[in-house]
Amino acid sequence: MRAPRMPRLAMRRTALHGCCRAGFVLWVGGATALHAQEAYTQSDFGGVGLLQTPTARMAREGEFSFVLSRTTPYTNYNVSMQALPWLEASFRYTNVSNRLYGPRSLSGSQTYKDKSIDAKVRIWEESRWLPAVAVGARDVGGTGLFSSEYVVASKRAGPFDFSLGLAWGYMGARGDIANPLNFISSRFETRPTSSTGTGNFSTNKFFRGRPGFIGGIEYRSPWQWLLLKAELDGNDYKHQPQNNNQPQRWPVNLGAVFRLNRNVDLTLGYERGEVATAAINLHSNLATHVDPPKTYDPKPEAVAFESTPVEAPPASAASADANPANPDATPRAAPEQVDWPEVAAALRDNAGINVSSIGRRGSELVIHGQQDRFFYSAEGVGRATRIIDNRVDRSIDWLTVASERNGLKTVETSVHRPRFLELLDHRIDLPTFRRSVEQDPVTAREEEVLYRAPLKRFSGGFSLGYQQNLGGPDAFVLYQVYGAASGTFNFTRNLWLDGVVSLNLFNNYDKFKYDAPSNLPRVRTNLRQYLTSSDLTLPNFQLTGTHRLGEDLYGMAYAGMLESMYGGAGGEVLYRPFGERWAVGADVNWVKQRGFDQDFSFRRYHVITGQATGYLDTGFHNVTLAVSVGRYLAGDWGTTIDVSREFANGARMGAYATVTNKSGSSGYGEGSFDKGIYVSIPFDMLLPHSSRSRATLLWQPLIRDGGARLNKRYTLYTLTNDLDSDLFDKNLGKISE
């Protein structure tokens, strides 16, 4: 009999690596209900605030909001994310309805679109005597048409929430007082009026010029569905961007927020004493999101409970152990007598485990396989334990699931069978049971093989897809709906050939005429040609092999059509020590630019590209930092920094920036460096059935050639995500579902 082992739970976070470049707008519903005092509302420009101005308040951690607002002549499309308790980030497209985007020969009658990034940081929280104070900036880069900085304080008194602050730039254009920062330097007296250039940060304007007062009152009525707002607007609208000045009869804006349900707010207002305004806010909390019922998942198998522990019978008597949980089922049997092909089928169909082999180590049964269904691996482990308990006699008291991913062995998760039954029978609680669960590194150990599954050679499927490009001069939304057929042929568990064939169904790419300027090799800005040259494409077709090179060391090699624009060959190694919060890896690739038809043809350009990457779970609010250094597709050398926050359920918010030796140079094209923000959401949070896939919304303001990376189909960091023991531990409760 195997003695119980002391638990050893590894701590690990997951960094997003190689996120999808073709973002799509995704709405997430079903957040838990909010208490009225916690439900701060969004402003016209996105971010918690009144109407035109922000307050010092913050949404709850994990809040994700999409706000569509109309205040003539501006329509704002805002996305706001509360990644940390004290940090709010927003991005926005503003449609200026009375200005054209550009020459009619290029954009026709399309109206002007402006892109913005906002950030707000809370300096300190409200206390009994002191207000909450926040500092922030709006439209911090690019043309800076609506650029503004502010300091604001908020204090609650019963149902009233008062705010008062100073704003510079667009929000404070009335210029009520001389700049308080003039005593530091005379350069704060005047605010530059020129644009900083597309894609550049407007730091030369920060807190410069005469500021205006902003503030107001929010009243929470006795009805949770109604909030009222009154606001002092710091803008006089006499110095609007693009000479688009607007009349203002008085500087007070009024509004009412109607909470239609826990995920939808409707705001109606009257601003500038001139115009009626409206906004709709769709919001959800990714951190506290409640998954929909998994009505399409098979029910877990029932198990039998015993009032007292049962001693394991001797081997001679263990051949027929009755199963009271299911009297019609085959009685529990000794491991040597179990119908293991039937068990493997049950593990696949009910526990989501694609079994490669099953073995025995004394009183421990080991299932080697890949979890293909359940995002939370604890759920698959729990279902597997039920299946084994219904078929195997009491000579087995430990069950171990040895996780694999594309042939790479990652982590062993072990459950003490008697304690698991006590948990299901509510005789112990989850914290007590937690001490009977172990996670250990995969090590070579002596094992009796009871079953080895045949290799499934081929798998495939069909799906519909959607991709879009936002904010270009040709049209605000350029989109395509396509059908895709994918297939995989496995030579071994560590070597496979897979590919995707895509067929255009319909799009509006007839409007796609604009090529972004660039003096670097056109490694990404030929996007239009790749999207419009052929209706039938082969985005990916590659041979991939993986190998565990040593303890905590993983390797991968690949060759073929690696992505829609590049084919070639490359390799990657990753050192990810078990139980640690860090990892390091590197990849090197020789790639050649593919033909615009995305078939087997190539263009002349080729390059050696690759990066060395370090990953660190900082231990601060589950923030992971990934830093890459190396050579990019245009031959430029530089660094990419990716910062992401992952919540307990696996949802993630993050941002990245890439700076290379070509950044800011005359040949770089639009913008000074590459940057973007993203949200990554497990489909498991959205669907009525379990899924391991993710949806990623990425906002990348411009497509550039500088800082461009190869969009690899597989990365070792994601293939070894089962090593993320934090995700397992925080969702251990799913083991009994």
XYZ file of C-alpha atoms in Angstrom:
737
model
C 0.000 0.000 0.000
C 1.207 3.449 -0.841
C 1.579 5.796 2.099
C -0.147 9.198 1.743
C 2.223 11.866 0.470
C 2.490 15.386 1.794
C 0.891 17.806 -0.692
C 3.174 19.900 -2.848
C 1.239 22.484 -4.838
C 3.277 24.406 -7.380
C 2.657 28.106 -7.840
C 2.562 29.179 -11.471
C 0.948 31.845 -13.615
C 0.398 31.946 -17.370
C 1.526 34.805 -19.622
C -0.239 35.421 -22.906
C 2.188 34.696 -25.714
C 1.554 35.335 -29.374
C -1.999 36.640 -29.017
C -4.309 36.735 -32.003
C -3.815 39.736 -34.269
C -7.241 39.528 -35.871
C -9.309 40.868 -32.943
C -13.070 40.726 -32.794
C -15.619 42.507 -30.637
C -16.843 40.161 -27.934
C -19.537 40.884 -25.350
C -19.492 38.948 -22.136
C -22.691 38.715 -20.094
C -23.854 37.171 -16.866
C -21.901 38.969 -14.151
C -23.016 38.584 -10.574
C -25.309 41.269 -9.242
C -23.645 44.349 -7.796
C -24.563 46.188 -4.647
C -25.723 49.666 -5.487
C -22.887 51.352 -3.641
C -20.304 49.448 -5.726
C -21.829 50.059 -9.144
C -19.970 53.096 -10.418
C -21.074 54.209 -13.860
C -19.139 55.148 -16.990
C -18.674 58.568 -18.595
C -19.299 59.527 -22.226
C -15.612 58.893 -22.926
C -15.453 55.554 -21.106
C -13.982 55.053 -17.674
C -15.791 55.666 -14.401
C -17.074 59.225 -14.287
C -19.955 61.624 -14.650
C -20.708 62.698 -18.243
C -17.821 64.510 -19.947
C -15.494 64.229 -16.950
C -13.987 61.458 -14.794
C -14.216 61.003 -11.046
C -11.728 59.440 -8.627
C -13.845 56.292 -8.428
C -12.807 52.932 -9.805
C -14.878 50.007 -10.990
C -14.453 46.662 -9.289
C -11.450 44.543 -10.245
C -12.084 42.692 -13.466
C -14.818 45.016 -14.740
C -15.045 45.142 -18.544
C -17.259 47.774 -20.179
C -18.253 48.721 -23.702
C -19.799 52.198 -23.948
C -21.416 53.676 -27.045
C -22.171 57.381 -26.536
C -23.444 60.179 -28.781
C -22.909 63.877 -28.082
C -23.209 65.833 -31.322
C -20.983 65.906 -33.351
C -19.063 63.101 -31.595
C -19.846 59.398 -31.283
C -17.552 57.467 -28.957
C -16.956 53.710 -29.014
C -15.211 52.969 -25.724
C -13.812 49.847 -24.082
C -12.705 50.146 -20.455
C -10.898 47.569 -18.313
C -10.256 47.525 -14.568
C -7.190 45.304 -14.442
C -6.127 46.331 -10.911
C -8.063 47.915 -8.020
C -6.274 51.233 -8.608
C -5.664 51.151 -12.392
C -8.214 51.823 -15.119
C -7.406 51.637 -18.839
C -9.596 52.543 -21.800
C -9.325 52.664 -25.539
C -11.664 54.461 -27.862
C -12.631 55.342 -31.391
C -14.275 58.744 -31.817
C -16.381 59.387 -34.898
C -16.468 63.100 -35.804
C -19.648 63.199 -37.872
C -19.122 66.637 -39.488
C -15.564 66.073 -40.727
C -14.374 63.782 -43.522
C -11.674 61.188 -42.923
C -9.590 62.303 -45.892
C -9.682 62.731 -49.646
C -12.849 61.402 -51.250
C -10.690 59.464 -53.697
C -9.533 57.268 -50.770
C -12.250 57.198 -48.124
C -15.293 58.534 -49.976
C -17.855 60.017 -47.602
C -16.493 58.251 -44.497
C -16.385 60.602 -41.524
C -13.246 61.227 -39.468
C -12.166 58.607 -36.910
C -9.763 59.274 -34.055
C -8.084 56.627 -31.868
C -7.327 57.189 -28.190
C -5.852 55.452 -25.141
C -6.732 56.607 -21.604
C -5.397 55.693 -18.177
C -6.394 56.585 -14.617
C -4.519 55.776 -11.401
C -5.967 56.117 -7.903
C -3.488 57.795 -5.573
C -5.325 56.913 -2.386
C -8.683 55.545 -1.343
C -11.404 57.451 0.449
C -11.275 57.391 4.237
C -13.580 58.825 6.875
C -12.170 62.325 6.480
C -10.215 62.285 3.234
C -11.568 61.888 -0.308
C -10.394 59.400 -2.881
C -7.872 61.028 -5.236
C -6.965 59.964 -8.757
C -4.746 61.269 -11.538
C -5.202 60.377 -15.186
C -4.715 61.189 -18.828
C -7.079 60.989 -21.793
C -5.968 60.465 -25.411
C -2.314 60.072 -24.452
C -1.035 59.322 -27.950
C -1.449 59.875 -31.640
C -3.103 63.016 -32.958
C -4.008 64.060 -29.413
C -7.208 65.795 -30.559
C -8.881 65.129 -27.205
C -5.747 64.952 -25.047
C -6.288 65.950 -21.448
C -4.818 65.357 -18.000
C -6.540 65.734 -14.665
C -6.408 65.412 -10.904
C -9.741 64.744 -9.226
C -11.039 63.983 -5.727
C -14.297 62.243 -4.786
C -16.109 62.072 -1.419
C -19.336 60.330 -0.555
C -22.020 61.713 1.789
C -24.992 59.387 2.068
C -26.567 58.937 -1.370
C -24.477 61.800 -2.810
C -21.023 61.409 -4.326
C -19.183 64.725 -4.790
C -16.213 65.207 -7.131
C -13.925 68.187 -7.740
C -10.720 68.513 -9.710
C -8.570 70.336 -12.240
C -8.210 69.364 -15.889
C -5.672 70.430 -18.496
C -6.125 70.304 -22.255
C -9.435 69.369 -23.850
C -11.419 68.861 -20.624
C -10.068 72.086 -19.087
C -10.046 74.284 -22.200
C -11.968 77.053 -20.393
C -8.720 77.782 -18.506
C -10.198 79.032 -15.229
C -6.893 79.655 -13.420
C -3.180 79.993 -14.040
C -1.342 76.672 -13.999
C -0.400 75.775 -10.396
C 2.702 74.034 -11.813
C 4.183 77.282 -13.131
C 6.334 77.528 -9.996
C 8.205 74.402 -11.168
C 8.980 75.712 -14.641
C 7.730 78.361 -17.020
C 7.202 75.677 -19.665
C 3.957 74.725 -17.891
C 2.441 78.100 -18.795
C 1.683 77.205 -22.418
C 0.276 74.023 -23.912
C 1.654 73.019 -27.346
C -1.048 72.985 -29.999
C 0.672 70.843 -32.628
C -0.009 67.119 -33.013
C 2.559 64.690 -31.657
C 2.173 62.531 -34.758
C 0.234 59.361 -35.369
C 1.013 56.677 -32.812
C 3.250 58.829 -30.600
C 2.689 59.663 -26.926
C 1.836 63.300 -26.230
C 4.030 63.619 -23.124
C 5.186 67.079 -24.222
C 1.672 68.349 -23.406
C 1.195 66.766 -19.997
C -0.221 69.204 -17.401
C 0.705 72.231 -19.504
C -1.434 75.326 -20.073
C -4.227 76.886 -18.027
C -6.470 74.287 -16.348
C -10.210 74.385 -15.804
C -12.278 73.190 -12.867
C -14.229 69.956 -13.268
C -16.527 68.166 -10.863
C -20.084 67.361 -10.022
C -22.565 65.341 -8.016
C -23.922 61.853 -8.489
C -27.103 61.012 -6.613
C -28.104 57.399 -5.992
C -31.845 57.408 -5.757
C -33.868 55.078 -3.493
C -34.418 52.961 -6.609
C -31.370 50.945 -7.600
C -32.295 51.370 -11.266
C -31.888 55.170 -11.239
C -28.890 57.484 -10.729
C -28.835 61.230 -11.383
C -25.813 63.305 -12.369
C -24.974 67.010 -12.479
C -21.575 68.074 -13.776
C -19.415 71.173 -14.098
C -17.799 70.970 -17.543
C -14.285 72.434 -17.738
C -14.452 72.833 -21.540
C -15.937 75.967 -23.164
C -15.920 74.348 -26.638
C -14.373 77.479 -28.186
C -11.101 75.737 -29.066
C -12.285 72.409 -30.425
C -9.934 70.244 -32.511
C -10.217 70.657 -36.283
C -11.797 74.101 -35.689
C -14.979 72.235 -34.850
C -16.175 74.710 -32.227
C -19.543 74.066 -30.612
C -22.076 76.371 -28.915
C -22.353 76.215 -25.133
C -25.092 78.123 -23.320
C -24.018 77.036 -19.835
C -21.215 74.825 -18.439
C -23.441 72.456 -16.469
C -24.352 69.026 -17.867
C -27.232 66.942 -16.534
C -27.866 63.223 -16.898
C -29.817 60.221 -15.647
C -28.583 56.631 -15.650
C -31.174 53.868 -15.943
C -29.869 50.458 -14.882
C -31.899 48.249 -17.207
C -30.402 45.115 -15.670
C -27.188 44.094 -13.973
C -25.271 44.263 -17.273
C -26.848 47.169 -19.160
C -26.986 50.883 -18.305
C -28.747 53.545 -20.385
C -27.707 57.178 -19.879
C -29.760 60.128 -21.128
C -28.413 63.648 -20.733
C -28.532 67.296 -21.671
C -25.117 68.857 -22.208
C -23.780 72.340 -22.990
C -27.324 73.655 -22.568
C -27.684 72.739 -26.234
C -27.822 69.029 -27.061
C -29.531 65.894 -25.849
C -27.122 62.992 -25.345
C -27.434 59.250 -24.985
C -25.123 56.382 -24.072
C -25.462 52.667 -23.546
C -23.030 50.711 -21.383
C -22.673 46.933 -21.615
C -20.589 45.719 -18.704
C -19.572 42.535 -16.951
C -17.021 41.506 -14.372
C -14.541 38.970 -15.708
C -13.168 38.214 -12.239
C -16.518 37.275 -10.650
C -18.250 35.986 -13.763
C -20.514 32.993 -13.153
C -20.172 30.388 -15.909
C -23.407 29.340 -17.622
C -24.726 25.886 -16.707
C -22.955 23.222 -18.770
C -26.156 21.671 -20.069
C -24.362 20.047 -23.017
C -21.723 18.310 -20.896
C -22.250 14.677 -19.871
C -23.166 14.260 -16.232
C -20.377 12.949 -14.005
C -20.742 9.347 -12.964
C -22.411 8.646 -9.652
C -20.360 6.994 -6.898
C -21.234 4.905 -3.830
C -20.523 6.148 -0.326
C -19.638 4.023 2.673
C -20.262 4.907 6.286
C -16.906 3.514 7.377
C -13.630 3.156 5.528
C -13.231 -0.160 3.766
C -10.010 -2.076 4.090
C -8.466 -3.010 0.767
C -9.178 -6.732 0.227
C -6.337 -9.133 -0.355
C -5.407 -9.717 -3.999
C -7.088 -13.144 -3.998
C -10.415 -11.664 -2.971
C -10.350 -8.499 -5.031
C -11.711 -9.890 -8.260
C -15.371 -8.981 -7.710
C -16.071 -5.900 -5.609
C -19.763 -4.947 -6.066
C -20.589 -1.398 -7.092
C -23.684 -0.172 -5.207
C -23.560 3.166 -7.077
C -24.636 1.347 -10.207
C -25.827 -2.226 -9.582
C -26.117 -2.893 -13.318
C -22.490 -1.953 -13.966
C -19.602 -4.374 -14.049
C -18.465 -5.028 -10.453
C -15.268 -3.420 -9.280
C -12.305 -5.585 -10.206
C -8.613 -5.885 -9.548
C -6.539 -3.672 -11.864
C -5.365 -6.717 -13.843
C -8.980 -7.720 -14.575
C -10.476 -4.350 -15.528
C -11.714 -3.711 -19.076
C -9.242 -0.897 -19.712
C -10.372 -0.037 -23.278
C -13.840 0.624 -21.811
C -12.282 2.731 -19.043
C -10.267 4.736 -21.582
C -13.448 5.389 -23.583
C -15.252 6.551 -20.417
C -12.331 8.815 -19.514
C -12.450 10.362 -22.996
C -16.213 10.810 -23.140
C -16.904 11.837 -19.540
C -13.639 13.232 -18.155
C -12.265 14.760 -21.365
C -8.970 12.834 -21.092
C -7.514 11.435 -24.308
C -5.674 8.478 -22.746
C -2.259 7.433 -24.012
C -1.604 4.763 -21.354
C -2.680 3.556 -17.920
C -0.254 2.130 -15.402
C 0.111 1.027 -11.807
C 2.638 1.948 -9.133
C 1.689 -0.270 -6.184
C -1.541 1.185 -4.755
C -1.433 4.115 -7.188
C -3.166 4.067 -10.571
C -1.688 6.450 -13.166
C -3.616 7.777 -16.162
C -1.385 9.319 -18.825
C -3.246 11.541 -21.253
C -4.252 14.930 -22.581
C -7.179 16.960 -21.265
C -9.133 18.036 -24.347
C -12.425 19.287 -22.897
C -12.286 20.895 -19.458
C -10.602 24.272 -19.052
C -10.247 23.665 -15.311
C -8.194 20.496 -15.034
C -9.517 19.815 -11.513
C -12.906 19.021 -13.044
C -11.386 16.389 -15.319
C -9.434 14.880 -12.417
C -12.597 14.636 -10.313
C -14.550 12.933 -13.090
C -11.653 10.526 -13.702
C -11.608 9.596 -10.008
C -15.343 8.792 -10.124
C -14.834 6.597 -13.202
C -11.991 4.645 -11.589
C -13.873 4.290 -8.304
C -16.774 2.655 -10.124
C -14.543 0.053 -11.822
C -11.463 -0.668 -9.729
C -11.383 -2.395 -6.360
C -10.019 -0.969 -3.124
C -6.459 -2.130 -3.786
C -6.029 1.293 -5.418
C -6.169 4.203 -2.997
C -4.392 6.914 -5.045
C -5.308 8.096 -8.527
C -2.816 10.155 -10.529
C -3.528 11.987 -13.783
C -0.236 12.574 -15.612
C -0.997 15.485 -17.925
C 0.337 15.629 -21.471
C 0.010 18.296 -24.155
C 1.014 17.439 -27.713
C 3.314 14.733 -26.426
C 4.922 16.848 -23.676
C 4.553 15.449 -20.158
C 3.976 18.343 -17.755
C 2.547 17.635 -14.289
C 1.156 14.760 -12.230
C -1.976 15.474 -10.174
C -2.725 12.887 -7.487
C -5.937 12.423 -5.473
C -6.368 10.252 -2.374
C -9.381 8.157 -3.325
C -10.949 7.642 0.159
C -10.685 11.364 0.963
C -12.244 12.252 -2.401
C -15.256 10.082 -1.533
C -15.503 11.795 1.837
C -15.538 15.165 0.051
C -18.352 14.060 -2.270
C -20.283 12.724 0.746
C -19.788 16.084 2.540
C -17.951 14.441 5.431
C -14.979 16.786 4.961
C -14.745 20.294 3.554
C -12.622 21.482 0.638
C -9.747 22.945 2.759
C -9.418 19.584 4.508
C -9.510 17.701 1.234
C -6.912 20.046 -0.253
C -4.287 18.397 1.941
C -4.975 15.123 0.121
C -4.226 16.491 -3.350
C -0.709 16.646 -4.744
C 0.940 18.090 -7.810
C 4.390 16.793 -8.670
C 6.811 17.094 -11.567
C 6.870 14.280 -14.085
C 9.788 11.998 -13.301
C 10.848 8.602 -14.650
C 9.442 6.009 -12.243
C 8.961 2.269 -12.391
C 5.423 1.503 -13.533
C 3.426 -1.586 -14.560
C 1.669 -0.796 -17.842
C -1.947 -1.971 -17.739
C -3.117 -0.433 -21.006
C -1.599 1.397 -23.952
C -4.036 3.222 -26.222
C -3.684 3.076 -30.003
C -2.682 6.351 -31.614
C -5.500 8.235 -33.296
C -4.003 9.116 -36.648
C -6.383 11.732 -38.008
C -8.708 14.378 -36.604
C -10.364 17.371 -38.201
C -13.327 19.665 -38.270
C -15.133 22.603 -39.820
C -15.897 26.028 -38.401
C -17.013 29.539 -39.264
C -14.665 32.453 -38.582
C -14.729 36.220 -38.527
C -11.941 38.771 -38.737
C -11.920 42.543 -38.954
C -9.782 45.640 -39.127
C -11.026 48.769 -37.376
C -10.473 52.471 -37.885
C -8.791 52.563 -41.293
C -9.289 55.287 -43.892
C -11.089 52.939 -46.316
C -13.932 52.122 -43.913
C -14.386 52.096 -40.150
C -14.921 48.319 -40.183
C -13.346 46.067 -42.804
C -14.593 42.542 -42.183
C -14.604 39.018 -43.536
C -16.691 35.961 -42.715
C -15.047 32.717 -43.770
C -15.372 28.974 -43.475
C -12.395 26.934 -42.294
C -11.527 23.255 -42.505
C -8.758 22.000 -40.223
C -7.070 18.640 -40.005
C -4.273 16.933 -38.090
C -2.368 13.747 -38.958
C -0.361 12.247 -36.102
C 2.775 10.305 -36.990
C 3.491 9.859 -33.263
C 2.237 11.643 -30.177
C 5.187 14.019 -30.502
C 5.126 14.519 -34.275
C 2.158 15.716 -36.310
C 1.187 17.474 -39.517
C -1.702 19.922 -39.410
C -3.196 22.631 -41.553
C -6.107 24.971 -42.167
C -7.900 25.745 -45.426
C -9.977 28.934 -45.435
C -12.736 29.915 -47.874
C -14.020 33.479 -48.056
C -17.820 33.613 -47.725
C -18.384 37.368 -47.824
C -16.541 40.567 -46.956
C -16.349 44.276 -47.742
C -12.726 44.213 -48.849
C -13.706 45.943 -52.090
C -13.262 49.113 -49.987
C -9.761 48.071 -48.857
C -7.376 50.318 -50.839
C -5.006 51.869 -48.298
C -1.457 50.634 -47.625
C 0.183 52.048 -44.535
C 3.400 54.007 -45.179
C 6.714 52.331 -44.360
C 10.363 52.560 -45.374
C 11.191 49.240 -43.699
C 10.769 45.924 -45.503
C 7.017 45.435 -45.848
C 6.695 42.517 -43.478
C 3.165 43.368 -42.235
C 1.877 46.410 -44.134
C 1.091 44.259 -47.179
C -1.932 43.121 -45.167
C -4.380 44.349 -47.825
C -2.851 42.156 -50.529
C -2.959 39.055 -48.315
C -6.624 39.633 -47.471
C -7.865 40.457 -50.968
C -5.850 38.345 -53.435
C -7.630 35.000 -53.118
C -10.895 33.598 -51.768
C -9.341 30.185 -51.056
C -6.240 30.287 -48.849
C -3.996 27.997 -46.819
C -3.243 30.059 -43.685
C -1.310 27.243 -42.004
C 0.270 23.937 -43.028
C 3.138 22.705 -40.890
C 4.971 19.740 -39.475
C 5.581 20.048 -35.728
C 7.553 17.954 -33.290
C 7.950 18.245 -29.524
C 10.338 16.620 -27.067
C 11.011 16.788 -23.353
C 14.724 17.475 -23.363
C 15.223 17.031 -19.647
C 13.731 17.809 -16.276
C 11.780 21.080 -16.713
C 13.292 21.542 -20.208
C 11.071 21.380 -23.287
C 11.817 21.609 -27.009
C 9.860 22.055 -30.230
C 10.727 22.172 -33.938
C 8.463 23.069 -36.868
C 8.524 23.661 -40.624
C 6.006 24.623 -43.289
C 3.567 27.468 -43.879
C 3.832 28.842 -40.359
C 1.268 31.633 -40.728
C -0.652 33.497 -43.422
C 2.338 35.662 -44.434
C 5.404 33.480 -43.711
C 6.690 29.983 -44.257
C 9.949 28.438 -43.148
C 11.418 26.472 -40.286
C 12.335 27.099 -36.687
C 12.717 25.784 -33.204
C 12.043 26.750 -29.615
C 13.287 25.700 -26.190
C 11.759 26.511 -22.804
C 13.055 25.997 -19.291
C 10.095 26.085 -16.901
C 11.073 24.703 -13.497
C 8.273 23.029 -11.600
C 6.991 24.987 -8.615
C 8.733 28.226 -9.592
C 7.246 31.553 -10.679
C 9.589 32.092 -13.598
C 10.571 30.571 -16.917
C 12.962 31.383 -19.768
C 12.805 30.388 -23.403
C 14.067 31.237 -26.875
C 13.091 30.622 -30.469
C 14.986 30.985 -33.766
C 13.297 30.931 -37.172
C 14.310 31.192 -40.814
C 11.246 32.420 -42.695
C 10.395 33.580 -46.186
C 7.497 35.782 -47.186
C 4.614 33.865 -48.735
C 2.777 34.780 -51.925
C -0.288 36.968 -51.560
C -2.570 34.065 -52.570
C -1.448 32.145 -49.439
C -0.774 28.984 -51.396
C 2.634 27.295 -51.726
C 4.283 30.219 -53.527
C 6.876 32.544 -51.994
C 8.125 36.074 -52.523
C 11.801 37.050 -52.400
C 12.049 38.479 -48.884
C 13.498 36.216 -46.182
C 14.905 36.810 -42.712
C 16.210 35.088 -39.579
C 14.080 36.139 -36.636
C 13.606 35.085 -33.014
C 13.549 36.238 -29.420
C 14.691 35.164 -25.997
C 11.863 35.577 -23.472
C 11.729 35.634 -19.704
C 8.456 35.108 -17.825
C 7.894 36.182 -14.226
C 4.840 35.837 -12.018
C 5.416 38.892 -9.857
C 3.179 37.672 -7.020
C 1.534 41.128 -7.093
C -2.187 40.883 -7.888
C -1.449 37.877 -10.132
C 0.442 40.060 -12.594
C 2.786 38.287 -15.016
C 5.614 40.070 -16.796
C 7.045 38.700 -20.061
C 10.099 40.393 -21.583
C 11.397 39.376 -25.019
C 14.638 40.512 -26.635
C 15.692 39.695 -30.172
C 15.322 40.250 -33.892
C 12.000 41.011 -35.549
C 10.645 40.307 -39.027
C 11.897 43.550 -40.565
C 15.432 42.799 -39.361
C 15.168 45.321 -36.529
C 16.428 44.473 -33.046
C 14.542 45.348 -29.894
C 12.445 44.432 -26.863
C 8.804 43.538 -26.252
C 7.334 43.969 -22.771
C 4.019 42.253 -22.030
C 2.224 42.830 -18.709
C -0.932 40.841 -17.975
C -3.271 40.264 -15.052
C -4.924 36.865 -14.803
C -7.953 36.361 -12.589
C -8.731 33.195 -10.665
C -11.046 31.898 -13.411
C -8.412 32.274 -16.147
C -9.678 35.511 -17.715
C -6.821 37.873 -18.501
C -6.246 41.557 -19.229
C -2.946 42.860 -20.536
C -0.919 45.313 -22.560
C 2.293 45.133 -24.556
C 4.789 47.504 -26.138
C 7.666 46.863 -28.539
C 10.612 49.211 -29.038
C 13.312 48.458 -31.619
C 16.365 50.189 -33.046
C 14.074 51.533 -35.801
C 11.454 52.990 -33.453
C 10.917 56.699 -33.945
C 13.093 56.806 -37.055
C 11.985 58.300 -40.352
C 11.690 54.860 -41.879
C 9.469 53.364 -39.186
C 6.173 54.483 -40.716
C 3.176 55.587 -38.632
C 3.851 55.793 -34.904
C 7.026 55.614 -32.903
C 6.701 52.024 -31.608
C 4.277 49.100 -31.563
C 1.753 48.750 -28.737
C -1.611 47.245 -27.893
C -3.967 46.152 -25.126
C -5.993 42.957 -24.976
C -8.529 40.843 -23.134
C -8.360 37.044 -23.245
C -11.470 35.149 -22.124
C -11.862 31.364 -21.783
C -14.768 30.167 -23.922
C -15.685 28.073 -20.888
C -16.992 31.287 -19.301
C -19.403 31.862 -22.194
C -20.657 28.534 -23.517
C -23.155 25.917 -22.258
C -20.480 23.268 -22.747
C -16.905 23.000 -21.511
C -14.071 24.207 -23.745
C -10.331 24.754 -23.479
C -10.298 27.441 -26.184
C -9.981 31.187 -25.663
C -11.374 34.312 -27.293
C -8.951 37.218 -27.566
C -9.850 40.836 -28.204
C -6.721 42.770 -29.183
C -6.660 46.479 -29.885
C -3.579 47.407 -31.896
C -3.906 51.009 -33.111
C -1.747 50.615 -36.224
C -0.281 47.834 -38.359
C 3.478 48.477 -38.538
C 6.489 46.755 -40.021
C 8.732 47.623 -37.080
C 8.582 45.304 -34.082
C 6.595 42.665 -36.018
C 6.816 39.098 -34.701
C 6.123 35.729 -36.267
C 2.596 34.548 -35.390
C 3.440 30.969 -34.480
C 0.633 28.451 -34.157
C 2.201 26.802 -31.109
C 4.414 28.113 -28.316
C 5.954 26.055 -25.557
C 4.732 28.377 -22.838
C 1.111 27.746 -23.781
C 1.707 24.031 -24.374
C 2.963 23.752 -20.776
C 0.094 25.716 -19.222
C -0.898 22.672 -17.155
C 2.044 23.663 -14.963
C -0.038 26.652 -13.818
C -0.839 25.263 -10.397
C -2.338 28.565 -9.267
C -5.187 28.069 -11.737
C -5.644 24.492 -10.530
C -5.538 25.407 -6.855
C -7.944 28.353 -7.117
C -10.467 26.189 -8.949
C -10.019 23.021 -6.915
C -13.699 23.172 -5.942
C -14.573 22.040 -9.465
C -13.115 18.624 -8.639
C -16.451 17.663 -7.072
C -18.650 19.053 -9.863
